[in-house]
Short mmCIF file of C-alpha atoms in Angstrom, two decimals:
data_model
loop_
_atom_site.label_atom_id
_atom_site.label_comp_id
_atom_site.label_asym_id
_atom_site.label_seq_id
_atom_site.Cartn_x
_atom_site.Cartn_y
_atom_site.Cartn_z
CA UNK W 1 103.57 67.23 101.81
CA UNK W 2 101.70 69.46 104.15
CA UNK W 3 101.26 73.11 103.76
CA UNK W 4 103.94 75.07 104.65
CA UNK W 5 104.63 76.79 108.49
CA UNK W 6 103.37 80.06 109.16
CA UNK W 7 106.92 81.08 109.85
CA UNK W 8 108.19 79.47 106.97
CA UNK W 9 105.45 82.00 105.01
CA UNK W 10 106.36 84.67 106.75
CA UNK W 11 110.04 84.18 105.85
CA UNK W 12 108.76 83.99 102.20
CA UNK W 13 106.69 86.85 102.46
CA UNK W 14 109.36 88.81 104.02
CA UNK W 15 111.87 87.43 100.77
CA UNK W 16 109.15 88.70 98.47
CA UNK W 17 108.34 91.57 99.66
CA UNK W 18 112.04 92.75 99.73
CA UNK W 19 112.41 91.50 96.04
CA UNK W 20 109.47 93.85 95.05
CA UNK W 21 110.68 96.73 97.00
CA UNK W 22 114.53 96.51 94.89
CA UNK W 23 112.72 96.67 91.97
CA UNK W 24 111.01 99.01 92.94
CA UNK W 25 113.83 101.07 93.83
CA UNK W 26 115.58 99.98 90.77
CA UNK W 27 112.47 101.61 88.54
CA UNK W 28 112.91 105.01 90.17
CA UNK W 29 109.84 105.68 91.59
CA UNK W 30 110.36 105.70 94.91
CA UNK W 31 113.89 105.49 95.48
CA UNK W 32 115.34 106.93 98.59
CA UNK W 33 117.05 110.23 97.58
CA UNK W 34 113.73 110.88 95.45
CA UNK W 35 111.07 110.44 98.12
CA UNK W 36 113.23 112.46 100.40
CA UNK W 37 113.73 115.45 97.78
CA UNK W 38 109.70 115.32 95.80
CA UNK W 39 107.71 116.16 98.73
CA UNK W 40 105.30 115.26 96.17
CA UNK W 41 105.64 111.52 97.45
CA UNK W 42 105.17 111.80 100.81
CA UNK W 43 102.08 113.84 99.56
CA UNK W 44 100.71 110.88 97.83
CA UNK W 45 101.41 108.28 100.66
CA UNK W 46 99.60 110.38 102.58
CA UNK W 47 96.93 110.40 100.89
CA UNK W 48 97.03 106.54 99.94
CA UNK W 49 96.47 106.42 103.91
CA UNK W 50 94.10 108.41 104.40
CA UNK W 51 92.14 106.61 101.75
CA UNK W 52 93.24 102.99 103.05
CA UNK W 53 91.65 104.06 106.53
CA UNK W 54 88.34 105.30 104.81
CA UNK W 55 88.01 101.84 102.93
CA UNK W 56 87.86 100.07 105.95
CA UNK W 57 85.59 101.96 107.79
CA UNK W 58 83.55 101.34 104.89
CA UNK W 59 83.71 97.99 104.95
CA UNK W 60 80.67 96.10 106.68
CA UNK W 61 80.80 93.56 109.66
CA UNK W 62 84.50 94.54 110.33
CA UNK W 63 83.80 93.17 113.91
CA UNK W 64 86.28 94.42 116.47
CA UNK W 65 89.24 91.67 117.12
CA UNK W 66 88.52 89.06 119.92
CA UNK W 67 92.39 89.57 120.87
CA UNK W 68 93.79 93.09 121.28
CA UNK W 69 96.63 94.42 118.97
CA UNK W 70 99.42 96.39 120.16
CA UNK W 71 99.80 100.09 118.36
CA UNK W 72 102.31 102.10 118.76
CA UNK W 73 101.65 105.66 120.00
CA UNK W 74 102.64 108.05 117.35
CA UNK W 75 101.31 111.51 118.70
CA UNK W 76 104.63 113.16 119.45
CA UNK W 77 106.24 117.13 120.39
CA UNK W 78 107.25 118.89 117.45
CA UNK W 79 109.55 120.92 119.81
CA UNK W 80 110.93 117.81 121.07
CA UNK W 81 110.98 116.12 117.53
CA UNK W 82 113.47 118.59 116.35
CA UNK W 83 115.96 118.52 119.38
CA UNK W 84 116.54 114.90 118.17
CA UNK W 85 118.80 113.60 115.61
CA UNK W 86 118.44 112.12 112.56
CA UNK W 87 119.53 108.32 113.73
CA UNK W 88 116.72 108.57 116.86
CA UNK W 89 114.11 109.81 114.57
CA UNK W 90 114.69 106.93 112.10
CA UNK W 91 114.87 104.25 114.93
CA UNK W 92 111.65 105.73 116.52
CA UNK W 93 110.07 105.37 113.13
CA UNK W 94 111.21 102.10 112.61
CA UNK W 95 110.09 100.92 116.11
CA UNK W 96 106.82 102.22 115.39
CA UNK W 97 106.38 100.63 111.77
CA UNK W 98 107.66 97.07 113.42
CA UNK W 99 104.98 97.57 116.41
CA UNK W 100 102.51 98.49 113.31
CA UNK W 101 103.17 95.98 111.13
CA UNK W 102 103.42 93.20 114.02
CA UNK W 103 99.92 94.55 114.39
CA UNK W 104 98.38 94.06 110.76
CA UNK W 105 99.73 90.66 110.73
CA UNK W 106 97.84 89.87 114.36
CA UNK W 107 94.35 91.65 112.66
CA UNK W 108 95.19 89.73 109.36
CA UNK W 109 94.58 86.07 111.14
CA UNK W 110 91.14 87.34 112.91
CA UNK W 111 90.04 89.14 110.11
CA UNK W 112 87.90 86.70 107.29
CA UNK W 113 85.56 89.39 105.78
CA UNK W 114 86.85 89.60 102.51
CA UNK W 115 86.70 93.87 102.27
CA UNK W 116 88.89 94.04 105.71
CA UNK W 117 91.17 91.13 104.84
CA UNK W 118 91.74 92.97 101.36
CA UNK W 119 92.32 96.21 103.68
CA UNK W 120 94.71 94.44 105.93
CA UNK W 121 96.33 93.28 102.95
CA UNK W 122 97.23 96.83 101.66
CA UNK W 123 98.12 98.23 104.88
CA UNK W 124 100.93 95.78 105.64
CA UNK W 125 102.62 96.09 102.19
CA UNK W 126 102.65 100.16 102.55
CA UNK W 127 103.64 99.68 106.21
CA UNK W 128 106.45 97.18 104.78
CA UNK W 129 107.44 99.41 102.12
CA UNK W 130 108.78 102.07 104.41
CA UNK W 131 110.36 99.60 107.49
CA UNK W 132 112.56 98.40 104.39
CA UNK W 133 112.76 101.82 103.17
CA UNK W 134 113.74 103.33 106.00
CA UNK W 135 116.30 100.44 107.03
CA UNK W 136 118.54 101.60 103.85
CA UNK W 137 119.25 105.38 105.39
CA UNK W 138 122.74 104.78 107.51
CA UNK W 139 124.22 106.27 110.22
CA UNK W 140 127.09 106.03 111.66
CA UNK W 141 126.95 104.51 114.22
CA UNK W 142 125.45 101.33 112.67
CA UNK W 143 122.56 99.74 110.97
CA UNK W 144 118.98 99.52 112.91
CA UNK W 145 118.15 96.51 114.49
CA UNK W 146 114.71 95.31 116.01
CA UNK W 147 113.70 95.04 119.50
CA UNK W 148 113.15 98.71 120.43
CA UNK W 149 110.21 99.61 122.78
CA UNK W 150 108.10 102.55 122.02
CA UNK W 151 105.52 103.94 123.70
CA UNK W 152 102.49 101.14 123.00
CA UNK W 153 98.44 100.80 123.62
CA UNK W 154 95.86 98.07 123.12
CA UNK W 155 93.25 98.31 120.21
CA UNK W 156 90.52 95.86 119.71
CA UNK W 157 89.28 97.69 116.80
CA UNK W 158 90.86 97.47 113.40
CA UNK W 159 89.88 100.97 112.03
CA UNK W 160 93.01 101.92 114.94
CA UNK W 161 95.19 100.45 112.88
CA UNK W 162 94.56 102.44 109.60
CA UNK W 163 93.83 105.08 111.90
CA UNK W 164 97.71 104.59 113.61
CA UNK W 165 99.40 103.98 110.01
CA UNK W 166 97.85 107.53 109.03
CA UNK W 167 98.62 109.21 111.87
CA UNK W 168 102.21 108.10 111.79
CA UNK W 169 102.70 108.61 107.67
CA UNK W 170 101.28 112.23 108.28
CA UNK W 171 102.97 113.14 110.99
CA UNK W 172 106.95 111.53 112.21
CA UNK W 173 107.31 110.10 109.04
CA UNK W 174 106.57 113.20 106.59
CA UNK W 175 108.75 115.49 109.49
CA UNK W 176 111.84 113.29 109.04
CA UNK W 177 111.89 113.19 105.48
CA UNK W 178 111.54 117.49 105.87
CA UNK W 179 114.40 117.05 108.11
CA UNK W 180 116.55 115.08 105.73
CA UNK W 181 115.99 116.80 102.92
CA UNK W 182 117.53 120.09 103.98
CA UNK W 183 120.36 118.16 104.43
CA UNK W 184 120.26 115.79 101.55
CA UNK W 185 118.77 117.61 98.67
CA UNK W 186 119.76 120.14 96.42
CA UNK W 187 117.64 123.70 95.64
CA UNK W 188 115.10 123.31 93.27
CA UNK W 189 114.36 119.46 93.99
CA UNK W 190 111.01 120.18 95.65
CA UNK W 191 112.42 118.94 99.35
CA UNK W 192 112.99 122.67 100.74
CA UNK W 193 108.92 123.52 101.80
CA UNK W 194 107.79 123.25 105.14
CA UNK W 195 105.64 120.18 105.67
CA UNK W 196 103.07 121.84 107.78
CA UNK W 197 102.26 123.97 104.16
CA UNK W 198 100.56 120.59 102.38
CA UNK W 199 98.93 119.83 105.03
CA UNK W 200 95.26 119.59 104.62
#
C-alpha cells in the first residue's frame, strides 16, 4: 500500500492533536478556566513565543519561501478592542490562528533545513493548542465555525511567521483572556491585573 494522502495526514494530525490537547486539559495544566484566571500562563506562552521566534532567526540557511504565505494582520486599537464583545474577539482570534496556522503548514512543505522544520514544527502545535482552546469558550449565539476573513498580507520570509504568532499571543490573545477573566474569575485567582503591567 502506498503512503497515505496528505489530507488523510492532516485529518490524523488534526485527530491527534485534539487527543493530546483533552489530556491535556484533563491533567490541569492548562485548562480553560485556569489559563483565563493565572495570568501566569499567558505569561509563559508569551514567553515560549518570543523564544520560538528567536530560535528561528537563529537558525542558518532559513531561505525565504519560493511561494508567499498568507499572515494575518494582528496589530489592532485597544480603544476599539474593548468596544467589542467577547464572541467578536474570540472569532477574530480564531480567524487569525486559522490564517496562522494555514500558514505554518504552507512554510512546513518548503522548509527542509532541519533547525526551521523543527521550528515550524513547534509553532503549529502552540498555534493549534489555542484554535482548539479557544473553540471550547461558547457563546450564545453558537459555536465558531471557519471561513472568516481577516485582515491578511503576504510574507515570503518565515521569521514573519514566528514574528505574527508573537505578536498575536502578546497582544489580542493575552487582552481577551484580561477581558474574560473579570468576568469569569473569582478575587484572588491571579486574573484581576492589568495585562499591560507584565509586559516587558
Amino acid at each position: 500500500m502506498q503512503g497515505r494522502s496528505p489530507q488523510l495526514n492532516m485529518e490524523l494530525n488534526r485527530l491527534l492533536l485534539l487527543t493530546s490537547f483533552l489530556l491535556h486539559l484533563e491533567e490541569g495544566r492548562a485548562s480553560p478556566t485556569r489559563l483565563v484566571c493565572d495570568s501566569r500562563l499567558i505569561q509563559k506562552y508569551i514567553g515560549e513565543a518570543k523564544e520560538m521566534e528567536k530560535r528561528a532567526g537563529q537558525c542558518q540557511a532559513l531561505l525565504t519561501l519560493s511561494c508567499p504565505m498568507v499572515l494575518p494582520l494582528v496589530d489592532f486599537s485597544l480603544q476599539q478592542w474593548k468596544s467589542k464583545s467577547h464572541e467578536t474577539k474570540q472569532q477574530e482570534i480564531l480567524c487569525d490562528l486559522a490564517l496562522l496556522v494555514g500558514a505554518v503548514v504552507g512554510a512546513q512543505g518548503q522548509v527542509t533545513q532541519e533547525c526551521g522544520a523543527r521550528q515550524l514544527n513547534q509553532l503549529y502545535q502552540h498555534a493549534n493548542f489555542f484554535l482548539l482552546l479557544l473553540q471550547t469558550f461558547s457563546w450564545e449565539v453558537g459555536p465558531w465555525q471557519p471561513g472568516c476573513s481577516p485582515h491578511a498580507t503576504e510574507q515570503i520570509q518565515v521569521t514573519s511567521i514566528f514574528l505574527t504568532y508573537r505578536q498575536l499571543v502578546q497582544g489580542k490573545l493575552r487582552f481577551f483572556l484580561h477581558d474574560l477573566a473579570k468576568d469569569l474569575c473569582k478575587p484572588g485567582q491571579g486574573g484581576g491585573r492589568d495585562p499591560q503591567c507584565g509586559a516587558q
